[in-house]
Short mmCIF file of C-alpha atoms in Angstrom, two decimals:
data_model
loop_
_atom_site.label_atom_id
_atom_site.label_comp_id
_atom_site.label_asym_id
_atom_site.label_seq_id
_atom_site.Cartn_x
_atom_site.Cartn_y
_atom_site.Cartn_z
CA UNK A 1467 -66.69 -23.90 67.79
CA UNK A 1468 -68.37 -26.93 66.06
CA UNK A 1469 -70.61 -26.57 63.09
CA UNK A 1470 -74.21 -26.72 63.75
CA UNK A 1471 -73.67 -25.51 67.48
CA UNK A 1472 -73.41 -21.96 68.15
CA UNK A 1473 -70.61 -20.43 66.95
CA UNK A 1474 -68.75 -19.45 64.20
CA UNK A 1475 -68.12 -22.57 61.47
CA UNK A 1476 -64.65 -23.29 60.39
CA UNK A 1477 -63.81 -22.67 56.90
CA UNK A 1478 -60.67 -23.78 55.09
CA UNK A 1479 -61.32 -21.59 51.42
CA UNK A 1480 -62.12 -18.10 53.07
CA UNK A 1481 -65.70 -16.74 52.83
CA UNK A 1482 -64.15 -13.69 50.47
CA UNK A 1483 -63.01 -15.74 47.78
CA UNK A 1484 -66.50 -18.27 47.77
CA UNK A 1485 -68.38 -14.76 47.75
CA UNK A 1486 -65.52 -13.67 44.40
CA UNK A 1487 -66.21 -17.07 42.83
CA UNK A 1488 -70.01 -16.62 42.94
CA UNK A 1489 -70.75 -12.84 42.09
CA UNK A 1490 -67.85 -13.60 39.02
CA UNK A 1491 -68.38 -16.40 38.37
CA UNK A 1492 -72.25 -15.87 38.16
CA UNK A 1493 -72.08 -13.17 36.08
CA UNK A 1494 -69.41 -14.29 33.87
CA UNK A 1495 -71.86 -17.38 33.18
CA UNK A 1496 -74.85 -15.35 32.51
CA UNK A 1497 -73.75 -12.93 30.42
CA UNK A 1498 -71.25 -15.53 28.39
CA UNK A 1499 -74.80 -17.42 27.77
CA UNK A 1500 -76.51 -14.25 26.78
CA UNK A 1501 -74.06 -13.46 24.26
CA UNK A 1502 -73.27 -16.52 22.98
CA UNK A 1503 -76.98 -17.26 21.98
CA UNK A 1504 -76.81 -17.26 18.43
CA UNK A 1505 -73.66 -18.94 18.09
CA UNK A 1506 -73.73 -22.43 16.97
CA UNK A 1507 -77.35 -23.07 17.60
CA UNK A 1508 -77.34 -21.27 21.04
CA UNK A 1509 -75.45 -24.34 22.47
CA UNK A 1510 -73.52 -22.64 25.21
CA UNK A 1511 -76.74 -21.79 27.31
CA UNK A 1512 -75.42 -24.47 29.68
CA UNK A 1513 -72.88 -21.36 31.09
CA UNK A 1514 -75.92 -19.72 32.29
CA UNK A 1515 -76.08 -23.04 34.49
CA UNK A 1516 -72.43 -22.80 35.48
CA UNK A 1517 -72.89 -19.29 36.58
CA UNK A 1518 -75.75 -20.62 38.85
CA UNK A 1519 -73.75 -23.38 39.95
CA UNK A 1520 -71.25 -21.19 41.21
CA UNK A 1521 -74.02 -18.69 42.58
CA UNK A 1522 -75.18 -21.70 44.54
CA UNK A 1523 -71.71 -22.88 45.77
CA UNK A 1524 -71.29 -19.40 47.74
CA UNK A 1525 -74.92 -19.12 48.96
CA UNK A 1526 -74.43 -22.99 50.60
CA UNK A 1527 -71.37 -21.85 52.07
CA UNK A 1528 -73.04 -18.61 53.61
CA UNK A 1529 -76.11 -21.20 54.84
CA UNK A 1530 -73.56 -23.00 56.89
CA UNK A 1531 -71.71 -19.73 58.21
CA UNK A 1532 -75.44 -18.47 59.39
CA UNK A 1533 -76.65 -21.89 60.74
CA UNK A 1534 -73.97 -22.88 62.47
CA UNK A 1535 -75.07 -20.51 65.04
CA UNK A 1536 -77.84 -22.97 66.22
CA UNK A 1537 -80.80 -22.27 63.94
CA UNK A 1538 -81.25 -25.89 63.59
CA UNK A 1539 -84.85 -26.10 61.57
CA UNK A 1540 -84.32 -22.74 60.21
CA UNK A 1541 -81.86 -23.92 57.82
CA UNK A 1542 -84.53 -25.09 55.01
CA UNK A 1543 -86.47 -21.83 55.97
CA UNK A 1544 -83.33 -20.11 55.19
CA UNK A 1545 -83.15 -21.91 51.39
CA UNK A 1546 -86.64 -20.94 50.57
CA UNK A 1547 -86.15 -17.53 51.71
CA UNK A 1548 -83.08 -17.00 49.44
CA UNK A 1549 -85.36 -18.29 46.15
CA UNK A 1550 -88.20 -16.12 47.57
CA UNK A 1551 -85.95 -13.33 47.53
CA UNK A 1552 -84.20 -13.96 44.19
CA UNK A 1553 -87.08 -14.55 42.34
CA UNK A 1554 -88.50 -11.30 43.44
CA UNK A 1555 -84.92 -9.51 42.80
CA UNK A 1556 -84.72 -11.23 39.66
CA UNK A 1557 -88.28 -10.37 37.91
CA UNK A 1558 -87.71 -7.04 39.35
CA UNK A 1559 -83.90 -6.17 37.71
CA UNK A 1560 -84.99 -8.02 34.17
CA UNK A 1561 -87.98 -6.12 34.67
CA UNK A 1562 -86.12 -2.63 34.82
CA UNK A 1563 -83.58 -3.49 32.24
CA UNK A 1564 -86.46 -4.05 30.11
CA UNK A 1565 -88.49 -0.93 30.72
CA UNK A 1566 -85.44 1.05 30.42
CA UNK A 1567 -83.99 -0.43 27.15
CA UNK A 1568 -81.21 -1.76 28.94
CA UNK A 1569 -81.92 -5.55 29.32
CA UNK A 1570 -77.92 -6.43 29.54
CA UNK A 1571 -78.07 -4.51 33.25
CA UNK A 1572 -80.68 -6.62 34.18
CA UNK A 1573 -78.53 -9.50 35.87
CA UNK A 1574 -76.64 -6.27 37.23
CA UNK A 1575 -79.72 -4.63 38.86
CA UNK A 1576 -81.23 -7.95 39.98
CA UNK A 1577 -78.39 -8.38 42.36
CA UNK A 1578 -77.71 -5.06 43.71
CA UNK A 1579 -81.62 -5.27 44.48
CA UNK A 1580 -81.32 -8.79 45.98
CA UNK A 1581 -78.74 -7.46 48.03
CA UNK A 1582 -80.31 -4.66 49.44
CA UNK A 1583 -83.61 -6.98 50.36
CA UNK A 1584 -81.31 -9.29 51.81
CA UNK A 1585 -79.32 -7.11 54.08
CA UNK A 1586 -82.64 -5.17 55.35
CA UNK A 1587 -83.85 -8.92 56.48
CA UNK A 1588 -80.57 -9.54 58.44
CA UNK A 1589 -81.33 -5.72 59.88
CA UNK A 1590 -84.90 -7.04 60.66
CA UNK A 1591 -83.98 -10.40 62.05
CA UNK A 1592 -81.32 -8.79 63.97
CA UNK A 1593 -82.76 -6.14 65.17
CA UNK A 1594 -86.12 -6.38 65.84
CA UNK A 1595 -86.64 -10.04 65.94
CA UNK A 1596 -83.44 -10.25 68.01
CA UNK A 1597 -81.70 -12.87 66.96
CA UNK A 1598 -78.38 -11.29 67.61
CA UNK A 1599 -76.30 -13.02 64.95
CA UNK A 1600 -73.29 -11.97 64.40
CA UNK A 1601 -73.25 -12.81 60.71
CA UNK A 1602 -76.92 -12.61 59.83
CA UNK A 1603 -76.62 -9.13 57.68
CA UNK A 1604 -73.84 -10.39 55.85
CA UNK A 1605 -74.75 -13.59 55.26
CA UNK A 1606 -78.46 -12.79 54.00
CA UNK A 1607 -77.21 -10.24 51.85
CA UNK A 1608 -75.05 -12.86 50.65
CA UNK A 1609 -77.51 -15.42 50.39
CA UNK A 1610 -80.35 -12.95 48.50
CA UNK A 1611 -77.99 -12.42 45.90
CA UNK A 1612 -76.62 -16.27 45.44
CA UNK A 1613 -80.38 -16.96 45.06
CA UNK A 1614 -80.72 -14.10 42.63
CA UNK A 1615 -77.54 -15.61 40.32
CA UNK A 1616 -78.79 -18.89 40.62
CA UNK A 1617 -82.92 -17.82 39.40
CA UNK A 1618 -81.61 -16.65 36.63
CA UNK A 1619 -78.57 -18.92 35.42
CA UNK A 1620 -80.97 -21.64 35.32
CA UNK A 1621 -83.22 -19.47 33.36
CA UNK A 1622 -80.85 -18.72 30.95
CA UNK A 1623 -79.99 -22.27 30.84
CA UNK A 1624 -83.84 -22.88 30.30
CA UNK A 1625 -84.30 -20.35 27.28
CA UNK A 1626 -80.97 -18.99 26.03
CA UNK A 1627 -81.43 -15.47 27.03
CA UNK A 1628 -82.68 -13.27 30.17
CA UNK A 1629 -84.91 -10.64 28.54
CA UNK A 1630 -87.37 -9.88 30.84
CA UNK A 1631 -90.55 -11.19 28.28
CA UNK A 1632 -88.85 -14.57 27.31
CA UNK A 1633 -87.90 -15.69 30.69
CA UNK A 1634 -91.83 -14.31 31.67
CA UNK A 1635 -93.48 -16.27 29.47
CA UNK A 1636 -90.99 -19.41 29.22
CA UNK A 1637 -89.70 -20.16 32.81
CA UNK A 1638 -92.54 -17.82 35.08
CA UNK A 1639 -96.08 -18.87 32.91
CA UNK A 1640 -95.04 -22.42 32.27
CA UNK A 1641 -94.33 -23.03 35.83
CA UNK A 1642 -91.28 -23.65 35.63
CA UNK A 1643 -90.02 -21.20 38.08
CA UNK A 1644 -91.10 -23.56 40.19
CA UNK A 1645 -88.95 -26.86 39.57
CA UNK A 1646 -85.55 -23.88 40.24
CA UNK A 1647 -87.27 -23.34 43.16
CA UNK A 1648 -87.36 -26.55 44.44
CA UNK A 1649 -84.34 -27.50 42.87
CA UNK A 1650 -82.35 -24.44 43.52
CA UNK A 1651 -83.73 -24.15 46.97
CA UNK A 1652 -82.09 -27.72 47.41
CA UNK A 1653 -78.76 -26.96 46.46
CA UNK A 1654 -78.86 -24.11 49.14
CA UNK A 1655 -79.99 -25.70 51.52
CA UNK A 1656 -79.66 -29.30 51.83
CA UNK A 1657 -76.17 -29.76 52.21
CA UNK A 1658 -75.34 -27.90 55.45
CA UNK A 1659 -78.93 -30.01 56.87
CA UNK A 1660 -76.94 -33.01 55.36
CA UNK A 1661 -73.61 -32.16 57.04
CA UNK A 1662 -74.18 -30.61 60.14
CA UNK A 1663 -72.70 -31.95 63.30
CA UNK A 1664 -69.46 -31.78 65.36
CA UNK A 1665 -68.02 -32.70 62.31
CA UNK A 1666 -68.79 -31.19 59.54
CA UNK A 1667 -66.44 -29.92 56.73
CA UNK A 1668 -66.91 -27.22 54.98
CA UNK A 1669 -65.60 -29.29 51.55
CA UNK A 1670 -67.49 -32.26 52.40
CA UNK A 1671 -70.83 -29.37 52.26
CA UNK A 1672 -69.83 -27.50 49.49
CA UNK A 1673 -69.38 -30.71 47.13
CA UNK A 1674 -72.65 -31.61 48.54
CA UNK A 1675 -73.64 -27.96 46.56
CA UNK A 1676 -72.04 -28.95 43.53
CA UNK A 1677 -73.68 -32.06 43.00
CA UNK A 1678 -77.00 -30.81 43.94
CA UNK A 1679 -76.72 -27.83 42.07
CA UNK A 1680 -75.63 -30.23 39.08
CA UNK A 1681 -79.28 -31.92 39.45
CA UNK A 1682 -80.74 -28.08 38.72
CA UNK A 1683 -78.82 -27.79 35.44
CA UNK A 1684 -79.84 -31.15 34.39
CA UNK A 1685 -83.36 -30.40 35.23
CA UNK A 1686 -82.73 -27.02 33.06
CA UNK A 1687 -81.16 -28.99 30.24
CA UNK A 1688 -84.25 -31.10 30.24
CA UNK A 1689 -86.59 -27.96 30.30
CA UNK A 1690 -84.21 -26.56 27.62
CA UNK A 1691 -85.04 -29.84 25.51
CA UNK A 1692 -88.41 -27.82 24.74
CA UNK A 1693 -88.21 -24.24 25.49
CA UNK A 1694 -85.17 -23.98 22.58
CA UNK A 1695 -84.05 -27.49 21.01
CA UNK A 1696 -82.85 -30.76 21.26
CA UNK A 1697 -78.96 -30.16 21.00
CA UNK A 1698 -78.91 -27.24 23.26
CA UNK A 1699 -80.95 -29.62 26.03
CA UNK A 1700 -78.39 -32.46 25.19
CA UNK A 1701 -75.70 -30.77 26.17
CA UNK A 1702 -76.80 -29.12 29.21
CA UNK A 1703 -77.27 -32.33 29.98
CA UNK A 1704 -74.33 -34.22 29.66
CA UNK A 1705 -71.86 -31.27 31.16
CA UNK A 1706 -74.54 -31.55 33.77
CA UNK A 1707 -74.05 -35.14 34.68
CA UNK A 1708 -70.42 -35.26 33.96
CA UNK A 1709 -70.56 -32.68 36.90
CA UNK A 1710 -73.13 -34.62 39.32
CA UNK A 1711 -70.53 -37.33 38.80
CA UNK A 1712 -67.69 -35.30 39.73
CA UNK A 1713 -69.06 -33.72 42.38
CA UNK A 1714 -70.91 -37.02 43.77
CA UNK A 1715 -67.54 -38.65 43.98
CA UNK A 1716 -65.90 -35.85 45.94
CA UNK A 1717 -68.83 -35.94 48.42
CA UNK A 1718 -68.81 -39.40 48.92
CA UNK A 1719 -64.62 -39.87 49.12
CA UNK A 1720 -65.08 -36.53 51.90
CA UNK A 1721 -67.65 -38.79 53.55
CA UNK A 1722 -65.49 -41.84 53.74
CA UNK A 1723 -62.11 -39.54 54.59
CA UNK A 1724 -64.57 -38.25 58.05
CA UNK A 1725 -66.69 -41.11 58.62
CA UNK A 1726 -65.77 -43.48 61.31
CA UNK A 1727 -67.05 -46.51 59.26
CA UNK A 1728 -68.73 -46.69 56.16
CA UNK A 1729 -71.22 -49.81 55.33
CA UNK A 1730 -73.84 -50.97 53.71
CA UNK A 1731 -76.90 -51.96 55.19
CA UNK A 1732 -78.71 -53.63 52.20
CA UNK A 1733 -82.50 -53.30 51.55
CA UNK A 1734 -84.30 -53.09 54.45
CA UNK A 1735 -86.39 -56.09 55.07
CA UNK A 1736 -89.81 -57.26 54.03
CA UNK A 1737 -92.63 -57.29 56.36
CA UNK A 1738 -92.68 -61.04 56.35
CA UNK A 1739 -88.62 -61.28 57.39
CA UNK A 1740 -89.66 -59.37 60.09
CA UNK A 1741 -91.95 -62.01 61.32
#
């Protein structure tokens, strides 16, 4: 069954290993950031990013399992729902780590916690909404704890560390919970919107994630430029671009490999060309 219709989408790297990849690879990320704060000026923050990066890379790939059961317009309410969730999950497990001396099981508790809001939404939706998708408790279990990963990679990317009072007072008070809400939310859920169709890939989509989810750590390396210092910022940064690049370029050679044609259409013409 086609992608965006309603049925099952196809999926060439199984969902098993994308979910492996993201919890890991999440995790790994975080807590290589965390520990690696004090060495050499704190510049490997940017693994906080690539832990959210590969958070993200799942949770787009469990968006397009969900939606491709038809849920056309829910698919952005789907991306804000995962940041709603993982910013709640997130404060919530730093929170705990904090008030029980244990900040390094934050990241830990965070996710179980996601997890559990997540997969009492799918019961909800499921069940009492009656949607009756197959895949809706797995998949928003999935997707609460992607969005978990991702809050608070990009907050570690932000500020070096994910004790519960820095990332309060330097990513929540400053607002800037809000630009990895907008930015994470993106990464979610924009490529499956930009993808769907009889033809959509799930490649094509998830290289859409990567280089959306690039933007967020480039945003965060910008953010970082402040909240610690200018070489930790720069080099968010760059390893940021150099993967917007990569990931751009495998989009746009997955669009060209499915499109029937590919051309450019120019500026669009002035009012008085028109005339």
């Amino acid at each position: 069954m086609s992608a965006g219709g309603s049925g099952e989408a196809h999926a060439a790297i199984p969902e098993n290993q994308l979910i492996a990849f993201g919890i890991i690879g999440g995790l790994v990320g975080i807590y290589a950031a965390f520990f690696l704060s004090n060495v050499a000026g704190g510049v490997f923050s940017f693994m906080g990013a690539l832990g959210a990066i590969c958070a993200t890379i799942w949770g787009a790939d469990a968006v397009r399992r969900v939606a491709s059961y038809g849920l056309g317009t829910g698919v952005p309410s789907i991306g804000m729902l995962a940041l709603g969730m993982g910013v709640v999950a997130a404060m919530f497990g730093l929170a705990v780590g904090k008030g029980i001396g244990l900040d390094i099981a934050g990241p830990v508790i965070a996710l179980v916690v996601a997890s559990i809001i997540g997969l009492l939404i799918g019961i909800f939706s499921n069940k009492v909404l009656k949607m009756n998708i197959p895949v809706m408790e797995q998949t928003m279990t999935e997707i609460a704890a992607s969005g978990t990963i991702l809050i608070i990679g990009l907050s570690v990317a932000m500020t070096g560390t994910f004790v519960f009072d820095v990332v309060l007072d330097n990513v929540i008070t400053t607002g800037y919970i809000a630009v990895i809400f907008i930015a994470g939310g993106m990464a979610l859920l924009h490529p499956f919107n930009a993808n769907l169709g009889p033809d959509e890939k799930q490649d094509r989509t998830l290289y859409n994630s990567l280089e959306k989810s690039a933007i967020a750590m480039i945003i965060a390396g910008i953010v970082a430029l402040s909240a610690q210092n200018a070489s930790v910022g720069m080099v968010t940064i760059l390893i940021g671009l150099f993967i917007w690049y990569f990931g751009f370029m495998g989009f746009y050679s997955r669009v060209k490999r499915d499109a029937y044609k590919v051309v450019g259409t120019g500026l669009l013409p002035s009012e008085e060309e028109l005339e």
